[in-house]
Amino acid sequence: RTIGDRIGEAKASGNLGNTLKILGQFDEAVVCCQRHLDISQEQGDKVGEARALYNIGNVYHAKGKHLSWNMAQDPGYLPQEVKETLQKASEYYERNLSLVKELGDRAAQGRAYGNLGNTQYLLGNFSEAIAFHKERLAIAKEFGDKAAERRAYSNLGNAHIFLGRFDISAEYYKKTLQLSRQLKDQAVEAQACYSLGNTYTLLQDYERAIEYHLKHLVIAQELGDR
């Protein structure tokens, strides 16, 4: 501010906002991220503007998750305050998405789609969540980003469960399992086995359910995860 560096001030405000978000001070975080947005717009800095929109979305997303953790409910059954907070997150992600499309930034589009999928899932809009996660998946494949691809499969599996399409969920969870093995991530592999066990229970294929729950158990024991 002293040297009149507006772009620098905008970036510093954004960093403050992100730090406050991590500290759980969501309302203060929004004020700082909004300042980042205002200055970026005033300076015609489209990249900064996109980043600020994304960050504000993240703050509302984190606040919504934080509020809903205290209430432990299924996605979609949310108190008004949580719903409004997640809807705000969604709106900012949408604004970010249209701007990064304009800028032709595919990686940023991928992140926006993933977060839109997650907020729609929490809001109980499972079909919308699926559409966004499919977009996320396509971009992850484009970039050869196996970790993002793995997360997309997992999220697609979760959303299909709530639509009662258990067979489709099982296929997505199998892909999650495959990729977690490729990535040598045992904790995620265990989680995928757990999800598959539950999905096969829902499909009333108890033999396979047992098989996957046993795999989950073995990894949990290996990891010493009580």
CSV table of C-alpha atoms in Angstrom, one decimal:
chain,number,residue,atom,x,y,z
A,1,ARG,CA,0.0,0.0,0.0
A,2,THR,CA,2.8,2.4,0.9
A,3,ILE,CA,4.4,2.1,-2.5
A,4,GLY,CA,1.0,2.1,-4.3
A,5,ASP,CA,1.5,-1.4,-5.7
A,6,ARG,CA,-2.2,-2.4,-6.2
A,7,ILE,CA,-1.5,-5.8,-7.7
A,8,GLY,CA,0.8,-6.6,-4.8
A,9,GLU,CA,-1.9,-5.5,-2.4
A,10,ALA,CA,-4.4,-7.7,-4.1
A,11,LYS,CA,-2.2,-10.8,-3.9
A,12,ALA,CA,-1.4,-10.1,-0.2
A,13,SER,CA,-5.1,-9.8,0.5
A,14,GLY,CA,-5.7,-13.1,-1.2
A,15,ASN,CA,-3.0,-14.8,0.8
A,16,LEU,CA,-4.4,-13.4,4.0
A,17,GLY,CA,-7.8,-14.7,3.0
A,18,ASN,CA,-6.5,-18.2,2.4
A,19,THR,CA,-4.7,-18.2,5.7
A,20,LEU,CA,-7.7,-17.0,7.6
A,21,LYS,CA,-9.8,-19.8,5.9
A,22,ILE,CA,-7.3,-22.4,7.2
A,23,LEU,CA,-7.7,-20.9,10.7
A,24,GLY,CA,-11.5,-21.2,10.4
A,25,GLN,CA,-12.1,-17.5,10.5
A,26,PHE,CA,-14.4,-17.6,7.5
A,27,ASP,CA,-16.0,-14.2,7.6
A,28,GLU,CA,-12.7,-12.3,7.9
A,29,ALA,CA,-11.4,-14.6,5.1
A,30,VAL,CA,-14.2,-13.5,2.8
A,31,VAL,CA,-13.5,-9.8,3.4
A,32,CYS,CA,-9.8,-10.3,2.4
A,33,CYS,CA,-10.6,-12.4,-0.7
A,34,GLN,CA,-13.2,-9.9,-1.7
A,35,ARG,CA,-10.5,-7.2,-1.6
A,36,HIS,CA,-8.4,-9.4,-3.8
A,37,LEU,CA,-11.3,-9.6,-6.2
A,38,ASP,CA,-12.1,-5.9,-6.1
A,39,ILE,CA,-8.6,-4.7,-6.8
A,40,SER,CA,-8.1,-7.4,-9.6
A,41,GLN,CA,-11.3,-6.1,-11.3
A,42,GLU,CA,-10.2,-2.5,-10.9
A,43,GLN,CA,-6.8,-3.3,-12.4
A,44,GLY,CA,-8.3,-5.4,-15.2
A,45,ASP,CA,-6.3,-8.4,-14.0
A,46,LYS,CA,-8.3,-11.4,-15.3
A,47,VAL,CA,-6.0,-14.0,-13.8
A,48,GLY,CA,-6.1,-12.4,-10.4
A,49,GLU,CA,-9.9,-12.0,-10.7
A,50,ALA,CA,-10.3,-15.8,-11.5
A,51,ARG,CA,-8.1,-16.7,-8.6
A,52,ALA,CA,-10.0,-14.5,-6.2
A,53,LEU,CA,-13.4,-16.0,-7.3
A,54,TYR,CA,-12.0,-19.5,-6.8
A,55,ASN,CA,-10.7,-18.5,-3.3
A,56,ILE,CA,-14.0,-17.0,-2.2
A,57,GLY,CA,-15.7,-20.2,-3.4
A,58,ASN,CA,-13.2,-22.2,-1.3
A,59,VAL,CA,-13.9,-20.1,1.8
A,60,TYR,CA,-17.7,-20.7,1.5
A,61,HIS,CA,-17.1,-24.4,0.7
A,62,ALA,CA,-14.9,-24.8,3.8
A,63,LYS,CA,-17.4,-22.9,5.9
A,64,GLY,CA,-20.3,-25.0,4.6
A,65,LYS,CA,-18.4,-28.2,5.3
A,66,HIS,CA,-17.4,-27.0,8.8
A,67,LEU,CA,-21.0,-26.1,9.6
A,68,SER,CA,-22.3,-29.5,8.3
A,69,TRP,CA,-19.7,-31.5,10.2
A,70,ASN,CA,-21.3,-30.4,13.4
A,71,MET,CA,-24.6,-31.9,12.2
A,72,ALA,CA,-23.5,-35.1,10.6
A,73,GLN,CA,-26.3,-35.6,8.1
A,74,ASP,CA,-26.6,-37.2,4.7
A,75,PRO,CA,-25.9,-34.9,1.7
A,76,GLY,CA,-29.0,-33.0,0.8
A,77,TYR,CA,-30.6,-32.8,4.3
A,78,LEU,CA,-29.1,-29.5,5.4
A,79,PRO,CA,-30.1,-26.7,7.6
A,80,GLN,CA,-30.8,-23.4,5.8
A,81,GLU,CA,-27.6,-21.7,6.8
A,82,VAL,CA,-25.4,-24.6,5.5
A,83,LYS,CA,-27.4,-24.7,2.2
A,84,GLU,CA,-27.0,-21.0,1.6
A,85,THR,CA,-23.3,-21.1,2.3
A,86,LEU,CA,-22.8,-24.0,-0.1
A,87,GLN,CA,-24.9,-22.3,-2.7
A,88,LYS,CA,-22.7,-19.2,-2.4
A,89,ALA,CA,-19.6,-21.5,-2.9
A,90,SER,CA,-21.2,-22.9,-6.0
A,91,GLU,CA,-22.0,-19.4,-7.4
A,92,TYR,CA,-18.4,-18.3,-7.0
A,93,TYR,CA,-17.1,-21.5,-8.6
A,94,GLU,CA,-19.5,-21.0,-11.5
A,95,ARG,CA,-18.1,-17.4,-12.0
A,96,ASN,CA,-14.6,-18.7,-11.7
A,97,LEU,CA,-15.4,-21.4,-14.3
A,98,SER,CA,-16.7,-19.0,-16.9
A,99,LEU,CA,-13.7,-16.8,-16.5
A,100,VAL,CA,-11.1,-19.6,-16.8
A,101,LYS,CA,-13.0,-20.8,-19.9
A,102,GLU,CA,-12.5,-17.3,-21.3
A,103,LEU,CA,-8.8,-17.5,-20.4
A,104,GLY,CA,-8.5,-21.0,-21.9
A,105,ASP,CA,-7.0,-22.4,-18.7
A,106,ARG,CA,-7.9,-26.1,-18.8
A,107,ALA,CA,-6.2,-27.0,-15.5
A,108,ALA,CA,-8.2,-24.3,-13.6
A,109,GLN,CA,-11.4,-25.5,-15.3
A,110,GLY,CA,-10.7,-29.0,-14.0
A,111,ARG,CA,-10.4,-27.7,-10.4
A,112,ALA,CA,-13.6,-25.7,-10.8
A,113,TYR,CA,-15.5,-28.7,-12.1
A,114,GLY,CA,-14.3,-30.9,-9.2
A,115,ASN,CA,-15.3,-28.3,-6.6
A,116,LEU,CA,-18.7,-27.7,-8.3
A,117,GLY,CA,-19.2,-31.5,-8.2
A,118,ASN,CA,-18.4,-31.6,-4.5
A,119,THR,CA,-20.7,-28.6,-3.5
A,120,GLN,CA,-23.6,-30.0,-5.6
A,121,TYR,CA,-23.1,-33.4,-3.9
A,122,LEU,CA,-23.3,-31.8,-0.4
A,123,LEU,CA,-26.4,-29.9,-1.5
A,124,GLY,CA,-28.0,-33.3,-2.6
A,125,ASN,CA,-28.0,-32.4,-6.3
A,126,PHE,CA,-26.6,-35.7,-7.3
A,127,SER,CA,-27.3,-35.6,-11.1
A,128,GLU,CA,-25.6,-32.2,-11.3
A,129,ALA,CA,-22.7,-33.5,-9.2
A,130,ILE,CA,-22.3,-36.4,-11.7
A,131,ALA,CA,-22.2,-34.0,-14.7
A,132,PHE,CA,-19.5,-31.9,-13.1
A,133,HIS,CA,-17.4,-34.8,-11.9
A,134,LYS,CA,-17.5,-36.3,-15.5
A,135,GLU,CA,-16.1,-33.0,-16.8
A,136,ARG,CA,-13.4,-33.2,-14.0
A,137,LEU,CA,-12.6,-36.7,-15.1
A,138,ALA,CA,-12.2,-35.8,-18.8
A,139,ILE,CA,-9.8,-33.0,-17.9
A,140,ALA,CA,-7.8,-35.2,-15.5
A,141,LYS,CA,-7.4,-37.7,-18.3
A,142,GLU,CA,-6.3,-34.9,-20.7
A,143,PHE,CA,-3.5,-34.0,-18.3
A,144,GLY,CA,-2.6,-37.6,-17.3
A,145,ASP,CA,-3.4,-36.5,-13.7
A,146,LYS,CA,-3.9,-39.9,-12.1
A,147,ALA,CA,-4.6,-38.6,-8.6
A,148,ALA,CA,-7.4,-36.2,-9.9
A,149,GLU,CA,-8.8,-39.0,-12.0
A,150,ARG,CA,-8.9,-41.3,-9.0
A,151,ARG,CA,-10.8,-38.7,-7.0
A,152,ALA,CA,-13.3,-38.2,-9.8
A,153,TYR,CA,-14.0,-41.9,-10.0
A,154,SER,CA,-14.5,-42.0,-6.2
A,155,ASN,CA,-16.8,-39.0,-6.3
A,156,LEU,CA,-18.8,-40.4,-9.2
A,157,GLY,CA,-19.2,-43.7,-7.2
A,158,ASN,CA,-20.5,-41.8,-4.2
A,159,ALA,CA,-23.0,-39.7,-6.2
A,160,HIS,CA,-24.5,-42.8,-8.0
A,161,ILE,CA,-25.0,-44.5,-4.6
A,162,PHE,CA,-27.5,-41.7,-3.7
A,163,LEU,CA,-29.3,-42.2,-7.0
A,164,GLY,CA,-29.7,-45.9,-6.2
A,165,ARG,CA,-27.5,-46.9,-9.2
A,166,PHE,CA,-25.3,-49.3,-7.2
A,167,ASP,CA,-24.1,-51.3,-10.2
A,168,ILE,CA,-22.6,-48.1,-11.7
A,169,SER,CA,-21.1,-47.1,-8.4
A,170,ALA,CA,-19.4,-50.5,-8.2
A,171,GLU,CA,-17.8,-49.9,-11.6
A,172,TYR,CA,-16.5,-46.5,-10.6
A,173,TYR,CA,-15.2,-47.8,-7.3
A,174,LYS,CA,-13.3,-50.5,-9.1
A,175,LYS,CA,-11.6,-47.9,-11.2
A,176,THR,CA,-10.8,-46.0,-8.0
A,177,LEU,CA,-9.2,-49.2,-6.6
A,178,GLN,CA,-7.2,-49.8,-9.8
A,179,LEU,CA,-5.8,-46.3,-9.7
A,180,SER,CA,-5.0,-46.3,-6.0
A,181,ARG,CA,-2.9,-49.5,-6.6
A,182,GLN,CA,-1.2,-47.8,-9.5
A,183,LEU,CA,-0.5,-44.8,-7.3
A,184,LYS,CA,0.6,-47.1,-4.4
A,185,ASP,CA,-1.7,-45.3,-2.0
A,186,GLN,CA,-2.8,-47.9,0.5
A,187,ALA,CA,-5.1,-45.8,2.5
A,188,VAL,CA,-7.1,-44.9,-0.6
A,189,GLU,CA,-7.0,-48.5,-1.7
A,190,ALA,CA,-8.5,-49.5,1.7
A,191,GLN,CA,-11.2,-46.9,1.3
A,192,ALA,CA,-12.1,-48.2,-2.1
A,193,CYS,CA,-12.4,-51.7,-0.8
A,194,TYR,CA,-14.6,-50.5,2.0
A,195,SER,CA,-16.8,-48.6,-0.5
A,196,LEU,CA,-17.0,-51.8,-2.7
A,197,GLY,CA,-17.9,-53.9,0.3
A,198,ASN,CA,-20.8,-51.6,1.1
A,199,THR,CA,-21.9,-51.4,-2.5
A,200,TYR,CA,-22.0,-55.1,-2.9
A,201,THR,CA,-24.0,-55.4,0.3
A,202,LEU,CA,-26.5,-53.0,-1.2
A,203,LEU,CA,-26.5,-55.2,-4.4
A,204,GLN,CA,-27.1,-58.2,-2.1
A,205,ASP,CA,-24.0,-59.9,-3.4
A,206,TYR,CA,-22.7,-60.9,0.0
A,207,GLU,CA,-19.8,-63.1,-1.1
A,208,ARG,CA,-18.2,-60.2,-3.0
A,209,ALA,CA,-19.0,-57.8,-0.1
A,210,ILE,CA,-17.1,-60.1,2.3
A,211,GLU,CA,-14.2,-60.4,-0.1
A,212,TYR,CA,-13.8,-56.6,-0.3
A,213,HIS,CA,-14.3,-56.0,3.4
A,214,LEU,CA,-11.6,-58.6,4.1
A,215,LYS,CA,-9.2,-56.8,1.8
A,216,HIS,CA,-10.1,-53.5,3.7
A,217,LEU,CA,-9.4,-55.3,7.0
A,218,VAL,CA,-6.0,-56.6,5.8
A,219,ILE,CA,-4.8,-53.2,4.7
A,220,ALA,CA,-6.1,-51.5,7.9
A,221,GLN,CA,-4.1,-54.0,9.9
A,222,GLU,CA,-1.0,-53.5,7.7
A,223,LEU,CA,-1.3,-49.7,8.2
A,224,GLY,CA,-1.9,-50.2,12.0
A,225,ASP,CA,-5.0,-48.1,11.6
A,226,ARG,CA,-7.1,-49.0,14.6
